[in-house]
Amino acid sequence: MTRRASSIRSADIAAINEATNERYDRRLQEKGPGAYALGWGKEQFQVKRFHHLLHAVGSDFFRGKKVADIGCGLGDLYPFLKKQQAAPRAYVGTDVNAEFVRLATQTFRRDRRATFQTRDVMLRPLGRGVAQTGVALGVINFKQKNHEAYAKRFIQACYASVSDAVAINVISAIRNMAYAPESVIYYYDPAKWLAWAQAHVTPFCSVIHDYAGEPQHEFFLLLRKHPWKH
């Protein structure tokens, strides 16, 4: 079934990308590459999210597969997967920030399995066969103008980028009451977004919300092209 892409102008997406690049370029200039530049308060928060990802999808989601890391930042997920015995056969990292891509390419220049591209998959979709599975970690958490249309278009573009399945991580509207809400963050209602995905992306989808995100609660929206089979 062909699904119609959510409506948002390409010019609006490009404007969001420009603002996003300004934010991350500024953070790179302030403290250099690392957790701060990527928007993490602490590196341990990023590592925990990687562990939560493995909990949500399992090692076989990556092991021996062609994997797309959409919004890859500095490519930190790739060595983490190798350390966890979940190494992909090929890893393609995409990011709208050219400096992140340059730094990641330099870091992994001796590894033929890892490649990086400056790309917005909404404006320049990945080609057929590039990735079997994909992930997008925290890419659509910062609140944007016309955010719901933007997020829906992004989710649909991620789904179109893979042949098997994609896992997308977002901040949950079911809040951690010990942590004050942030005006710059969009909080996703898991039931609402699952219902939307089932109606507009694929019936073969699920929400994984059974872990404690740090510092805020979050969840994975897991979208499959075909029903899960054991």
PDB file of C-alpha atoms in Angstrom:
ATOM      1  CA  MET A   1       0.000   0.000   0.000  1.00  0.00           C
ATOM      2  CA  THR A   2       1.338   3.445  -0.942  1.00  0.00           C
ATOM      3  CA  ARG A   3       0.964   5.977   1.842  1.00  0.00           C
ATOM      4  CA  ARG A   4       0.748   9.693   1.191  1.00  0.00           C
ATOM      5  CA  ALA A   5       3.532  11.749   2.769  1.00  0.00           C
ATOM      6  CA  SER A   6       2.505  14.207   5.463  1.00  0.00           C
ATOM      7  CA  SER A   7       2.217  17.767   4.215  1.00  0.00           C
ATOM      8  CA  ILE A   8       5.071  20.144   4.955  1.00  0.00           C
ATOM      9  CA  ARG A   9       6.880  22.303   2.439  1.00  0.00           C
ATOM     10  CA  SER A  10      10.450  21.470   1.462  1.00  0.00           C
ATOM     11  CA  ALA A  11      11.357  25.106   2.157  1.00  0.00           C
ATOM     12  CA  ASP A  12      10.146  24.698   5.746  1.00  0.00           C
ATOM     13  CA  ILE A  13      12.231  21.557   6.179  1.00  0.00           C
ATOM     14  CA  ALA A  14      15.271  23.372   4.790  1.00  0.00           C
ATOM     15  CA  ALA A  15      14.711  26.249   7.233  1.00  0.00           C
ATOM     16  CA  ILE A  16      14.530  23.795  10.146  1.00  0.00           C
ATOM     17  CA  ASN A  17      17.768  22.199   8.965  1.00  0.00           C
ATOM     18  CA  GLU A  18      19.464  25.595   8.843  1.00  0.00           C
ATOM     19  CA  ALA A  19      18.426  26.370  12.415  1.00  0.00           C
ATOM     20  CA  THR A  20      19.488  22.890  13.514  1.00  0.00           C
ATOM     21  CA  ASN A  21      22.912  23.325  11.957  1.00  0.00           C
ATOM     22  CA  GLU A  22      23.372  26.692  13.626  1.00  0.00           C
ATOM     23  CA  ARG A  23      22.631  25.133  17.029  1.00  0.00           C
ATOM     24  CA  TYR A  24      25.015  22.213  16.618  1.00  0.00           C
ATOM     25  CA  ASP A  25      27.768  24.242  14.965  1.00  0.00           C
ATOM     26  CA  ARG A  26      27.661  26.622  17.939  1.00  0.00           C
ATOM     27  CA  ARG A  27      27.921  23.750  20.387  1.00  0.00           C
ATOM     28  CA  LEU A  28      30.860  22.298  18.459  1.00  0.00           C
ATOM     29  CA  GLN A  29      32.641  25.634  18.585  1.00  0.00           C
ATOM     30  CA  GLU A  30      32.016  26.006  22.307  1.00  0.00           C
ATOM     31  CA  LYS A  31      33.376  22.647  23.505  1.00  0.00           C
ATOM     32  CA  GLY A  32      34.417  20.600  20.479  1.00  0.00           C
ATOM     33  CA  PRO A  33      33.100  17.164  19.473  1.00  0.00           C
ATOM     34  CA  GLY A  34      31.541  15.127  22.257  1.00  0.00           C
ATOM     35  CA  ALA A  35      28.415  14.715  24.356  1.00  0.00           C
ATOM     36  CA  TYR A  36      27.800  18.453  24.714  1.00  0.00           C
ATOM     37  CA  ALA A  37      27.956  19.096  20.971  1.00  0.00           C
ATOM     38  CA  LEU A  38      25.379  16.357  20.416  1.00  0.00           C
ATOM     39  CA  GLY A  39      22.974  17.891  22.923  1.00  0.00           C
ATOM     40  CA  TRP A  40      23.693  15.506  25.799  1.00  0.00           C
ATOM     41  CA  GLY A  41      24.291  16.801  29.299  1.00  0.00           C
ATOM     42  CA  LYS A  42      26.476  13.773  29.994  1.00  0.00           C
ATOM     43  CA  GLU A  43      27.988  11.066  27.808  1.00  0.00           C
ATOM     44  CA  GLN A  44      26.439   8.422  30.076  1.00  0.00           C
ATOM     45  CA  PHE A  45      22.952   9.517  28.937  1.00  0.00           C
ATOM     46  CA  GLN A  46      23.867   8.754  25.328  1.00  0.00           C
ATOM     47  CA  VAL A  47      25.270   5.338  26.238  1.00  0.00           C
ATOM     48  CA  LYS A  48      22.125   4.524  28.206  1.00  0.00           C
ATOM     49  CA  ARG A  49      20.000   5.356  25.178  1.00  0.00           C
ATOM     50  CA  PHE A  50      22.112   2.980  23.095  1.00  0.00           C
ATOM     51  CA  HIS A  51      21.483   0.233  25.665  1.00  0.00           C
ATOM     52  CA  HIS A  52      17.766   1.067  25.626  1.00  0.00           C
ATOM     53  CA  LEU A  53      17.850   0.708  21.847  1.00  0.00           C
ATOM     54  CA  LEU A  54      19.270  -2.808  22.118  1.00  0.00           C
ATOM     55  CA  HIS A  55      16.610  -3.618  24.702  1.00  0.00           C
ATOM     56  CA  ALA A  56      13.894  -2.352  22.359  1.00  0.00           C
ATOM     57  CA  VAL A  57      14.942  -4.128  19.172  1.00  0.00           C
ATOM     58  CA  GLY A  58      17.527  -6.776  20.088  1.00  0.00           C
ATOM     59  CA  SER A  59      21.010  -7.379  18.722  1.00  0.00           C
ATOM     60  CA  ASP A  60      19.765  -9.240  15.646  1.00  0.00           C
ATOM     61  CA  PHE A  61      18.190  -5.999  14.450  1.00  0.00           C
ATOM     62  CA  PHE A  62      21.761  -4.904  13.647  1.00  0.00           C
ATOM     63  CA  ARG A  63      24.019  -7.947  13.549  1.00  0.00           C
ATOM     64  CA  GLY A  64      25.061  -8.714   9.973  1.00  0.00           C
ATOM     65  CA  LYS A  65      22.570  -6.201   8.526  1.00  0.00           C
ATOM     66  CA  LYS A  66      22.858  -3.078   6.419  1.00  0.00           C
ATOM     67  CA  VAL A  67      21.983  -0.368   8.949  1.00  0.00           C
ATOM     68  CA  ALA A  68      21.100   3.299   8.496  1.00  0.00           C
ATOM     69  CA  ASP A  69      21.714   5.606  11.458  1.00  0.00           C
ATOM     70  CA  ILE A  70      19.563   8.638  10.573  1.00  0.00           C
ATOM     71  CA  GLY A  71      20.792  11.681  12.462  1.00  0.00           C
ATOM     72  CA  CYS A  72      24.009   9.863  13.328  1.00  0.00           C
ATOM     73  CA  GLY A  73      25.901  12.795  14.833  1.00  0.00           C
ATOM     74  CA  LEU A  74      29.491  11.657  15.316  1.00  0.00           C
ATOM     75  CA  GLY A  75      28.709   8.017  14.549  1.00  0.00           C
ATOM     76  CA  ASP A  76      29.013   6.896  18.178  1.00  0.00           C
ATOM     77  CA  LEU A  77      26.420   4.157  17.762  1.00  0.00           C
ATOM     78  CA  TYR A  78      28.649   2.194  15.388  1.00  0.00           C
ATOM     79  CA  PRO A  79      31.501   1.331  17.823  1.00  0.00           C
ATOM     80  CA  PHE A  80      28.916   0.698  20.537  1.00  0.00           C
ATOM     81  CA  LEU A  81      27.235  -1.958  18.372  1.00  0.00           C
ATOM     82  CA  LYS A  82      30.567  -3.599  17.641  1.00  0.00           C
ATOM     83  CA  LYS A  83      31.394  -3.678  21.351  1.00  0.00           C
ATOM     84  CA  GLN A  84      28.018  -5.309  22.073  1.00  0.00           C
ATOM     85  CA  GLN A  85      28.576  -8.073  19.464  1.00  0.00           C
ATOM     86  CA  ALA A  86      25.889  -6.533  17.256  1.00  0.00           C
ATOM     87  CA  ALA A  87      28.129  -5.298  14.454  1.00  0.00           C
ATOM     88  CA  PRO A  88      26.318  -4.458  11.213  1.00  0.00           C
ATOM     89  CA  ARG A  89      27.543  -5.714   7.855  1.00  0.00           C
ATOM     90  CA  ALA A  90      27.386  -2.122   6.640  1.00  0.00           C
ATOM     91  CA  TYR A  91      26.696   1.067   8.588  1.00  0.00           C
ATOM     92  CA  VAL A  92      25.535   4.232   6.826  1.00  0.00           C
ATOM     93  CA  GLY A  93      25.349   7.312   9.018  1.00  0.00           C
ATOM     94  CA  THR A  94      23.405  10.311   7.735  1.00  0.00           C
ATOM     95  CA  ASP A  95      23.161  13.746   9.292  1.00  0.00           C
ATOM     96  CA  VAL A  96      22.137  17.217   8.144  1.00  0.00           C
ATOM     97  CA  ASN A  97      25.218  18.671   9.833  1.00  0.00           C
ATOM     98  CA  ALA A  98      28.194  18.559   7.487  1.00  0.00           C
ATOM     99  CA  GLU A  99      30.752  19.032  10.258  1.00  0.00           C
ATOM    100  CA  PHE A 100      29.439  16.026  12.172  1.00  0.00           C
ATOM    101  CA  VAL A 101      29.706  13.995   8.984  1.00  0.00           C
ATOM    102  CA  ARG A 102      33.255  15.237   8.327  1.00  0.00           C
ATOM    103  CA  LEU A 103      34.379  14.344  11.840  1.00  0.00           C
ATOM    104  CA  ALA A 104      32.726  10.912  11.745  1.00  0.00           C
ATOM    105  CA  THR A 105      34.249  10.159   8.347  1.00  0.00           C
ATOM    106  CA  GLN A 106      37.675  11.048   9.724  1.00  0.00           C
ATOM    107  CA  THR A 107      37.206   8.926  12.842  1.00  0.00           C
ATOM    108  CA  PHE A 108      36.173   5.799  10.922  1.00  0.00           C
ATOM    109  CA  ARG A 109      38.246   6.324   7.778  1.00  0.00           C
ATOM    110  CA  ARG A 110      39.967   2.920   8.123  1.00  0.00           C
ATOM    111  CA  ASP A 111      36.726   0.977   8.489  1.00  0.00           C
ATOM    112  CA  ARG A 112      35.218   0.091   5.118  1.00  0.00           C
ATOM    113  CA  ARG A 113      31.950  -0.963   6.690  1.00  0.00           C
ATOM    114  CA  ALA A 114      31.169   2.547   7.942  1.00  0.00           C
ATOM    115  CA  THR A 115      30.261   5.406   5.592  1.00  0.00           C
ATOM    116  CA  PHE A 116      28.736   8.801   6.263  1.00  0.00           C
ATOM    117  CA  GLN A 117      26.621  11.221   4.243  1.00  0.00           C
ATOM    118  CA  THR A 118      25.381  14.762   4.698  1.00  0.00           C
ATOM    119  CA  ARG A 119      21.725  14.118   3.955  1.00  0.00           C
ATOM    120  CA  ASP A 120      18.171  14.867   5.015  1.00  0.00           C
ATOM    121  CA  VAL A 121      16.178  11.744   4.192  1.00  0.00           C
ATOM    122  CA  MET A 122      13.010  13.843   3.816  1.00  0.00           C
ATOM    123  CA  LEU A 123      14.545  15.877   0.996  1.00  0.00           C
ATOM    124  CA  ARG A 124      16.954  13.251  -0.380  1.00  0.00           C
ATOM    125  CA  PRO A 125      15.710   9.735   0.358  1.00  0.00           C
ATOM    126  CA  LEU A 126      18.152   6.875   0.705  1.00  0.00           C
ATOM    127  CA  GLY A 127      18.314   4.630  -2.332  1.00  0.00           C
ATOM    128  CA  ARG A 128      16.761   1.194  -2.491  1.00  0.00           C
ATOM    129  CA  GLY A 129      18.941  -1.472  -0.911  1.00  0.00           C
ATOM    130  CA  VAL A 130      21.079   0.899   1.158  1.00  0.00           C
ATOM    131  CA  ALA A 131      19.627  -0.254   4.484  1.00  0.00           C
ATOM    132  CA  GLN A 132      17.675  -3.209   5.803  1.00  0.00           C
ATOM    133  CA  THR A 133      17.134  -1.693   9.235  1.00  0.00           C
ATOM    134  CA  GLY A 134      17.418   1.836  10.553  1.00  0.00           C
ATOM    135  CA  VAL A 135      17.387   3.944  13.689  1.00  0.00           C
ATOM    136  CA  ALA A 136      16.740   7.601  14.450  1.00  0.00           C
ATOM    137  CA  LEU A 137      17.636   8.558  17.999  1.00  0.00           C
ATOM    138  CA  GLY A 138      16.264  11.826  19.335  1.00  0.00           C
ATOM    139  CA  VAL A 139      16.241  13.526  15.938  1.00  0.00           C
ATOM    140  CA  ILE A 140      12.736  14.992  16.222  1.00  0.00           C
ATOM    141  CA  ASN A 141      12.684  15.920  19.905  1.00  0.00           C
ATOM    142  CA  PHE A 142      13.418  19.634  19.525  1.00  0.00           C
ATOM    143  CA  LYS A 143      10.149  21.495  18.983  1.00  0.00           C
ATOM    144  CA  GLN A 144       9.822  23.008  15.500  1.00  0.00           C
ATOM    145  CA  LYS A 145       7.308  25.218  13.749  1.00  0.00           C
ATOM    146  CA  ASN A 146       4.466  23.016  12.445  1.00  0.00           C
ATOM    147  CA  HIS A 147       6.079  20.241  14.468  1.00  0.00           C
ATOM    148  CA  GLU A 148       3.539  17.463  14.007  1.00  0.00           C
ATOM    149  CA  ALA A 149       3.629  17.693  10.206  1.00  0.00           C
ATOM    150  CA  TYR A 150       7.427  17.798  10.355  1.00  0.00           C
ATOM    151  CA  ALA A 151       7.630  14.762  12.657  1.00  0.00           C
ATOM    152  CA  LYS A 152       5.155  12.755  10.590  1.00  0.00           C
ATOM    153  CA  ARG A 153       7.082  13.467   7.399  1.00  0.00           C
ATOM    154  CA  PHE A 154      10.312  12.444   9.108  1.00  0.00           C
ATOM    155  CA  ILE A 155       8.859   9.174  10.412  1.00  0.00           C
ATOM    156  CA  GLN A 156       7.487   8.318   6.978  1.00  0.00           C
ATOM    157  CA  ALA A 157      10.845   9.147   5.373  1.00  0.00           C
ATOM    158  CA  CYS A 158      12.707   6.923   7.841  1.00  0.00           C
ATOM    159  CA  TYR A 159      10.296   4.077   7.126  1.00  0.00           C
ATOM    160  CA  ALA A 160      10.823   4.531   3.376  1.00  0.00           C
ATOM    161  CA  SER A 161      14.608   4.378   3.878  1.00  0.00           C
ATOM    162  CA  VAL A 162      14.686   0.722   4.966  1.00  0.00           C
ATOM    163  CA  SER A 163      13.594  -2.616   3.571  1.00  0.00           C
ATOM    164  CA  ASP A 164      12.767  -4.317   6.885  1.00  0.00           C
ATOM    165  CA  ALA A 165      12.264  -2.109   9.957  1.00  0.00           C
ATOM    166  CA  VAL A 166      13.135   1.189  11.629  1.00  0.00           C
ATOM    167  CA  ALA A 167      13.184   2.254  15.290  1.00  0.00           C
ATOM    168  CA  ILE A 168      12.574   5.923  16.112  1.00  0.00           C
ATOM    169  CA  ASN A 169      13.220   7.327  19.568  1.00  0.00           C
ATOM    170  CA  VAL A 170      11.239  10.296  20.971  1.00  0.00           C
ATOM    171  CA  ILE A 171      10.575  12.002  24.310  1.00  0.00           C
ATOM    172  CA  SER A 172       7.372  10.854  26.004  1.00  0.00           C
ATOM    173  CA  ALA A 173       4.440  12.965  27.141  1.00  0.00           C
ATOM    174  CA  ILE A 174       4.228  10.565  30.090  1.00  0.00           C
ATOM    175  CA  ARG A 175       6.625  12.671  32.056  1.00  0.00           C
ATOM    176  CA  ASN A 176       9.188  12.042  34.722  1.00  0.00           C
ATOM    177  CA  MET A 177       7.671  14.306  37.383  1.00  0.00           C
ATOM    178  CA  ALA A 178      11.069  14.833  39.002  1.00  0.00           C
ATOM    179  CA  TYR A 179      12.278  16.601  35.854  1.00  0.00           C
ATOM    180  CA  ALA A 180      10.788  19.942  34.822  1.00  0.00           C
ATOM    181  CA  PRO A 181       9.388  20.108  31.257  1.00  0.00           C
ATOM    182  CA  GLU A 182      11.416  22.060  28.719  1.00  0.00           C
ATOM    183  CA  SER A 183       9.790  24.524  26.342  1.00  0.00           C
ATOM    184  CA  VAL A 184      12.159  23.523  23.517  1.00  0.00           C
ATOM    185  CA  ILE A 185      11.113  19.859  23.637  1.00  0.00           C
ATOM    186  CA  TYR A 186       8.122  18.262  21.910  1.00  0.00           C
ATOM    187  CA  TYR A 187       6.540  15.602  24.115  1.00  0.00           C
ATOM    188  CA  TYR A 188       4.959  12.696  22.207  1.00  0.00           C
ATOM    189  CA  ASP A 189       1.780  11.003  23.404  1.00  0.00           C
ATOM    190  CA  PRO A 190       2.628   7.304  22.807  1.00  0.00           C
ATOM    191  CA  ALA A 191      -0.959   6.170  22.245  1.00  0.00           C
ATOM    192  CA  LYS A 192      -1.668   8.978  19.792  1.00  0.00           C
ATOM    193  CA  TRP A 193       1.493   8.397  17.756  1.00  0.00           C
ATOM    194  CA  LEU A 194       1.055   4.624  17.696  1.00  0.00           C
ATOM    195  CA  ALA A 195      -2.486   5.072  16.354  1.00  0.00           C
ATOM    196  CA  TRP A 196      -1.239   7.507  13.718  1.00  0.00           C
ATOM    197  CA  ALA A 197       1.572   5.146  12.645  1.00  0.00           C
ATOM    198  CA  GLN A 198      -0.813   2.206  12.367  1.00  0.00           C
ATOM    199  CA  ALA A 199      -3.150   4.239  10.165  1.00  0.00           C
ATOM    200  CA  HIS A 200      -0.630   6.138   8.043  1.00  0.00           C
ATOM    201  CA  VAL A 201       2.628   4.180   7.983  1.00  0.00           C
ATOM    202  CA  THR A 202       2.255   0.446   8.716  1.00  0.00           C
ATOM    203  CA  PRO A 203      -0.034  -1.798  10.769  1.00  0.00           C
ATOM    204  CA  PHE A 204       3.078  -3.684  11.903  1.00  0.00           C
ATOM    205  CA  CYS A 205       4.274  -1.301  14.566  1.00  0.00           C
ATOM    206  CA  SER A 206       4.694  -1.069  18.315  1.00  0.00           C
ATOM    207  CA  VAL A 207       5.674   1.284  21.129  1.00  0.00           C
ATOM    208  CA  ILE A 208       8.407   0.260  23.579  1.00  0.00           C
ATOM    209  CA  HIS A 209       7.961   2.371  26.710  1.00  0.00           C
ATOM    210  CA  ASP A 210       9.062  -0.057  29.444  1.00  0.00           C
ATOM    211  CA  TYR A 211      12.395   1.514  30.371  1.00  0.00           C
ATOM    212  CA  ALA A 212      13.412   4.609  32.322  1.00  0.00           C
ATOM    213  CA  GLY A 213      14.817   7.228  29.970  1.00  0.00           C
ATOM    214  CA  GLU A 214      17.250   9.666  31.523  1.00  0.00           C
ATOM    215  CA  PRO A 215      16.614  12.380  32.459  1.00  0.00           C
ATOM    216  CA  GLN A 216      13.179  12.340  30.753  1.00  0.00           C
ATOM    217  CA  HIS A 217      10.936   9.409  29.896  1.00  0.00           C
ATOM    218  CA  GLU A 218      11.063   8.375  26.256  1.00  0.00           C
ATOM    219  CA  PHE A 219       9.961   5.561  23.988  1.00  0.00           C
ATOM    220  CA  PHE A 220      10.740   3.809  20.726  1.00  0.00           C
ATOM    221  CA  LEU A 221       8.306   3.643  17.858  1.00  0.00           C
ATOM    222  CA  LEU A 222       9.191   0.440  16.014  1.00  0.00           C
ATOM    223  CA  LEU A 223       7.906   0.217  12.439  1.00  0.00           C
ATOM    224  CA  ARG A 224       8.165  -2.960  10.374  1.00  0.00           C
ATOM    225  CA  LYS A 225       7.519  -3.607   6.687  1.00  0.00           C
ATOM    226  CA  HIS A 226       6.331  -7.119   7.514  1.00  0.00           C
ATOM    227  CA  PRO A 227       4.915  -8.703  10.672  1.00  0.00           C
ATOM    228  CA  TRP A 228       7.428  -9.885  13.243  1.00  0.00           C
ATOM    229  CA  LYS A 229       8.222 -13.605  13.085  1.00  0.00           C
ATOM    230  CA  HIS A 230      10.163 -15.713  15.570  1.00  0.00           C
TER     231      HIS A 230
END
